[in-house]
C-alpha positions as a Markdown table, in Angstrom:
| # | Residue | x | y | z |
|---|---|---|---|---|
| 1 | Met | 17.5 | 71.2 | 35.2 |
| 2 | Pro | 15.1 | 73.8 | 34.1 |
| 3 | Thr | 11.5 | 73.0 | 35.2 |
| 4 | Asn | 10.4 | 73.1 | 31.4 |
| 5 | Asp | 12.9 | 70.3 | 30.5 |
| 6 | Tyr | 11.4 | 66.7 | 30.0 |
| 7 | His | 13.1 | 63.4 | 29.5 |
| 8 | Phe | 10.9 | 60.6 | 28.4 |
| 9 | Ile | 11.8 | 57.0 | 27.2 |
| 10 | Thr | 9.2 | 54.9 | 25.8 |
| 11 | His | 9.5 | 51.2 | 25.0 |
| 12 | Trp | 7.2 | 49.2 | 22.8 |
| 13 | Arg | 7.5 | 45.5 | 21.7 |
| 14 | Met | 6.0 | 44.6 | 18.3 |
| 15 | Glu | 5.5 | 41.3 | 16.8 |
| 16 | Ala | 6.8 | 42.6 | 13.3 |
| 17 | Ala | 9.7 | 42.6 | 11.0 |
| 18 | Leu | 12.2 | 45.5 | 11.3 |
| 19 | Glu | 11.1 | 46.4 | 7.9 |
| 20 | Glu | 7.6 | 46.8 | 8.6 |
| 21 | Ile | 8.5 | 49.0 | 11.8 |
| 22 | Thr | 10.9 | 51.2 | 9.9 |
| 23 | Ala | 8.5 | 51.6 | 6.8 |
| 24 | Ile | 5.6 | 52.8 | 9.1 |
| 25 | Leu | 7.6 | 55.0 | 11.7 |
| 26 | Arg | 9.7 | 56.7 | 9.0 |
| 27 | Glu | 6.7 | 57.8 | 6.9 |
| 28 | Ala | 5.8 | 61.0 | 8.9 |
| 29 | Lys | 3.1 | 62.1 | 6.3 |
| 30 | Asp | 0.9 | 59.0 | 7.4 |
| 31 | Leu | 0.8 | 59.9 | 10.9 |
| 32 | Pro | -2.6 | 61.7 | 10.9 |
| 33 | Arg | -4.0 | 58.5 | 9.2 |
| 34 | Trp | -2.8 | 55.8 | 11.8 |
| 35 | Trp | -1.8 | 57.8 | 14.9 |
| 36 | Ser | -4.7 | 60.3 | 14.6 |
| 37 | Ser | -5.3 | 60.5 | 18.5 |
| 38 | Val | -2.1 | 62.9 | 18.7 |
| 39 | Tyr | -1.2 | 63.9 | 14.9 |
| 40 | Leu | -3.9 | 66.3 | 13.7 |
| 41 | Ala | -2.0 | 67.5 | 10.8 |
| 42 | Val | 1.6 | 66.9 | 9.1 |
| 43 | Lys | 3.3 | 68.8 | 6.3 |
| 44 | Glu | 6.5 | 67.8 | 4.7 |
| 45 | Leu | 8.7 | 70.8 | 4.3 |
| 46 | Ala | 11.7 | 69.1 | 2.8 |
| 47 | Pro | 12.0 | 65.6 | 1.7 |
| 48 | Gly | 15.7 | 64.9 | 2.8 |
| 49 | Asp | 18.1 | 62.7 | 1.0 |
| 50 | Ala | 17.7 | 59.1 | 0.0 |
| 51 | Asp | 18.0 | 57.9 | 3.7 |
| 52 | Gly | 15.7 | 60.6 | 4.9 |
| 53 | Ile | 18.5 | 62.7 | 6.6 |
| 54 | Gly | 17.4 | 66.3 | 6.4 |
| 55 | Lys | 13.7 | 65.6 | 6.0 |
| 56 | Arg | 11.7 | 68.4 | 7.7 |
| 57 | Ile | 8.3 | 67.9 | 9.0 |
| 58 | Asp | 5.9 | 70.4 | 10.3 |
| 59 | Leu | 3.4 | 68.9 | 12.9 |
| 60 | Tyr | 0.2 | 69.9 | 14.8 |
| 61 | Thr | -0.5 | 67.7 | 17.6 |
| 62 | Lys | -2.6 | 67.1 | 20.6 |
| 63 | Gly | -2.9 | 64.8 | 23.7 |
| 64 | Trp | -5.8 | 64.5 | 25.9 |
| 65 | Leu | -5.2 | 67.9 | 27.5 |
| 66 | Pro | -7.0 | 70.7 | 25.8 |
| 67 | Tyr | -4.2 | 72.4 | 24.2 |
| 68 | Thr | -2.4 | 71.9 | 20.9 |
| 69 | Leu | 1.4 | 72.1 | 19.9 |
| 70 | Arg | 2.9 | 73.2 | 16.8 |
| 71 | Trp | 6.5 | 72.0 | 16.0 |
| 72 | Thr | 8.7 | 70.8 | 13.3 |
| 73 | Phe | 11.2 | 68.1 | 13.3 |
| 74 | Thr | 14.2 | 67.4 | 11.2 |
| 75 | Val | 15.8 | 64.0 | 10.7 |
| 76 | Thr | 19.5 | 64.3 | 11.6 |
| 77 | Glu | 20.5 | 60.6 | 11.4 |
| 78 | Ala | 19.1 | 57.5 | 9.9 |
| 79 | His | 20.2 | 53.9 | 9.8 |
| 80 | Pro | 18.5 | 50.5 | 9.5 |
| 81 | Leu | 18.0 | 50.4 | 13.4 |
| 82 | Gly | 16.5 | 53.7 | 13.9 |
| 83 | Phe | 16.7 | 57.4 | 13.2 |
| 84 | Ser | 17.3 | 60.6 | 15.0 |
| 85 | Leu | 15.4 | 64.1 | 15.0 |
| 86 | Thr | 15.8 | 67.4 | 16.1 |
| 87 | Ala | 12.7 | 69.3 | 17.3 |
| 88 | Glu | 12.1 | 73.2 | 17.3 |
| 89 | Gly | 8.9 | 75.1 | 18.0 |
| 90 | Asp | 6.7 | 74.3 | 21.0 |
| 91 | Phe | 9.2 | 71.7 | 21.6 |
| 92 | Val | 12.9 | 72.0 | 21.4 |
| 93 | Gly | 15.1 | 69.2 | 21.7 |
| 94 | Arg | 16.0 | 65.6 | 20.4 |
| 95 | Gly | 14.5 | 62.5 | 19.8 |
| 96 | Val | 15.9 | 59.1 | 19.0 |
| 97 | Trp | 14.0 | 55.9 | 17.8 |
| 98 | Thr | 15.8 | 52.8 | 18.2 |
| 99 | Phe | 14.7 | 49.4 | 16.7 |
| 100 | Lys | 16.1 | 46.1 | 17.8 |
| 101 | Pro | 14.9 | 42.9 | 16.1 |
| 102 | Asp | 14.4 | 39.8 | 18.6 |
| 103 | Gly | 13.2 | 36.9 | 16.6 |
| 104 | Asn | 9.5 | 37.7 | 15.5 |
| 105 | Phe | 9.5 | 40.8 | 17.4 |
| 106 | Val | 11.0 | 44.4 | 17.4 |
| 107 | Asp | 11.8 | 46.2 | 20.6 |
| 108 | Ile | 11.0 | 49.8 | 20.0 |
| 109 | Thr | 12.7 | 52.6 | 22.1 |
| 110 | Tyr | 11.9 | 56.4 | 21.6 |
| 111 | Asp | 14.2 | 58.5 | 23.8 |
| 112 | Trp | 12.7 | 62.1 | 23.9 |
| 113 | His | 14.7 | 64.7 | 25.6 |
| 114 | Ile | 13.0 | 68.2 | 25.2 |
| 115 | Arg | 12.4 | 71.7 | 26.5 |
| 116 | Ala | 8.8 | 72.9 | 26.5 |
| 117 | Glu | 8.7 | 76.2 | 24.6 |
| 118 | Lys | 4.7 | 76.7 | 24.3 |
| 119 | Pro | 4.2 | 79.6 | 26.8 |
| 120 | Leu | 1.5 | 77.6 | 28.5 |
| 121 | Leu | 3.7 | 74.5 | 29.3 |
| 122 | Lys | 6.9 | 76.7 | 29.9 |
| 123 | Arg | 5.2 | 78.8 | 32.6 |
| 124 | Leu | 3.3 | 76.3 | 34.2 |
| 125 | Ser | 6.0 | 73.1 | 34.2 |
| 126 | Phe | 7.0 | 73.9 | 37.6 |
| 127 | Leu | 3.4 | 73.3 | 38.9 |
| 128 | Leu | 1.9 | 70.9 | 36.3 |
| 129 | Lys | 4.9 | 68.9 | 35.1 |
| 130 | Pro | 3.3 | 65.4 | 36.4 |
| 131 | Ile | 0.0 | 66.3 | 34.4 |
| 132 | Phe | 2.2 | 67.1 | 31.5 |
| 133 | Lys | 4.2 | 64.0 | 31.7 |
| 134 | Met | 0.7 | 61.9 | 31.9 |
| 135 | Asn | -0.3 | 63.6 | 28.7 |
| 136 | His | 3.0 | 62.3 | 27.2 |
| 137 | Leu | 2.4 | 58.8 | 28.5 |
| 138 | Trp | -1.2 | 58.8 | 27.2 |
| 139 | Ala | -0.2 | 59.9 | 23.7 |
| 140 | Met | 2.6 | 57.3 | 23.5 |
| 141 | Ala | 0.1 | 54.5 | 24.6 |
| 142 | Arg | -2.2 | 55.7 | 21.8 |
| 143 | Gly | 0.8 | 55.3 | 19.4 |
| 144 | Glu | 1.3 | 51.7 | 20.7 |
| 145 | Glu | -2.2 | 50.8 | 20.2 |
| 146 | Ser | -2.2 | 52.7 | 16.8 |
| 147 | Leu | 0.8 | 50.9 | 15.6 |
| 148 | Arg | -0.5 | 47.6 | 16.5 |
| 149 | Leu | -3.6 | 48.4 | 14.4 |
| 150 | Glu | -1.6 | 49.8 | 11.4 |
| 151 | Leu | 0.5 | 46.6 | 11.3 |
| 152 | Arg | -2.8 | 44.6 | 10.8 |
| 153 | Arg | -3.8 | 46.9 | 8.1 |
| 154 | Val | -0.7 | 46.9 | 6.3 |
| 155 | Arg | -0.6 | 43.1 | 6.6 |
| 156 | Ala | -4.2 | 42.7 | 5.4 |
| 157 | Lys | -4.2 | 40.5 | 1.9 |
| 158 | Thr | -7.8 | 41.6 | 0.9 |
| 159 | Ser | -9.7 | 44.9 | 1.0 |
| 160 | Ala | -12.3 | 42.8 | 3.3 |
| 161 | Glu | -9.4 | 42.2 | 5.8 |
| 162 | Arg | -8.2 | 45.7 | 5.7 |
| 163 | Glu | -11.9 | 47.1 | 6.2 |
| 164 | Ala | -12.1 | 44.6 | 9.3 |
| 165 | Val | -9.2 | 46.6 | 11.1 |
| 166 | Pro | -10.7 | 48.8 | 13.8 |
| 167 | Pro | -9.9 | 52.6 | 13.1 |
| 168 | Pro | -7.0 | 54.1 | 15.3 |
| 169 | Pro | -8.1 | 56.1 | 18.4 |
| 170 | Pro | -9.5 | 59.5 | 17.6 |
| 171 | Pro | -8.3 | 62.8 | 19.2 |
| 172 | Thr | -9.7 | 63.4 | 22.5 |
| 173 | Pro | -13.0 | 65.1 | 22.7 |
| 174 | Asn | -13.5 | 68.5 | 24.4 |
| 175 | Asn | -15.2 | 67.0 | 27.5 |
| 176 | Pro | -16.4 | 69.0 | 30.3 |
| 177 | Phe | -13.1 | 68.7 | 32.2 |
| 178 | Ser | -11.1 | 69.8 | 29.1 |
| 179 | Trp | -13.3 | 72.4 | 28.6 |
| 180 | Leu | -13.0 | 73.9 | 32.0 |
| 181 | Val | -9.2 | 73.7 | 32.1 |
| 182 | Ala | -9.3 | 75.6 | 28.6 |
| 183 | Val | -11.5 | 78.4 | 29.9 |
| 184 | Leu | -9.2 | 78.8 | 33.1 |
| 185 | Phe | -6.3 | 79.3 | 30.9 |
| 186 | Gln | -7.9 | 81.2 | 28.1 |
| 187 | Arg | -5.6 | 84.4 | 28.3 |
| 188 | Lys | -3.4 | 85.8 | 25.8 |
| 189 | Arg | -0.2 | 85.5 | 27.8 |
| 190 | Phe | -0.6 | 81.8 | 27.6 |
| 191 | Ser | -1.3 | 81.6 | 23.9 |
| 192 | Leu | -3.8 | 78.7 | 23.7 |
């Protein structure tokens, strides 16, 4: 396996109805609002069919490390218990969201198999793969936290209840550590 190949499996368990989870996770345009720590900008390029198949989304994302990623995904499969997508750009690969109802809960699995093509990640994966993995784990932990908050917001019956829901975690600031790493890698060949 090339050093710039990554395979992540994320599990979340939410007290929610399947329809709530499906409605939130399938609406990519809302990601910057409720998962703002990772999704800085999202643009729908194509709406897809009635089930969302063919939906094409352009993304600008960030983790806690001081770099951003530009990539697109296209929904390739959709059914009541999940959907699949292909990614291209700074990531190339496939992601599969699976939803499994379990009483008052939904078990959510995201199986993400990608190859990092951003020059910085591609060239440094042999050395920094554990740090890049931690960046992904951080991003998915923020997603879980943010999804719980979004469920509270969606379920709010009044504007006062909605306003009482805390905002999602924001993107990471450029702290001194992040700044130092960015300065060390500020070279055209790494295309930061």
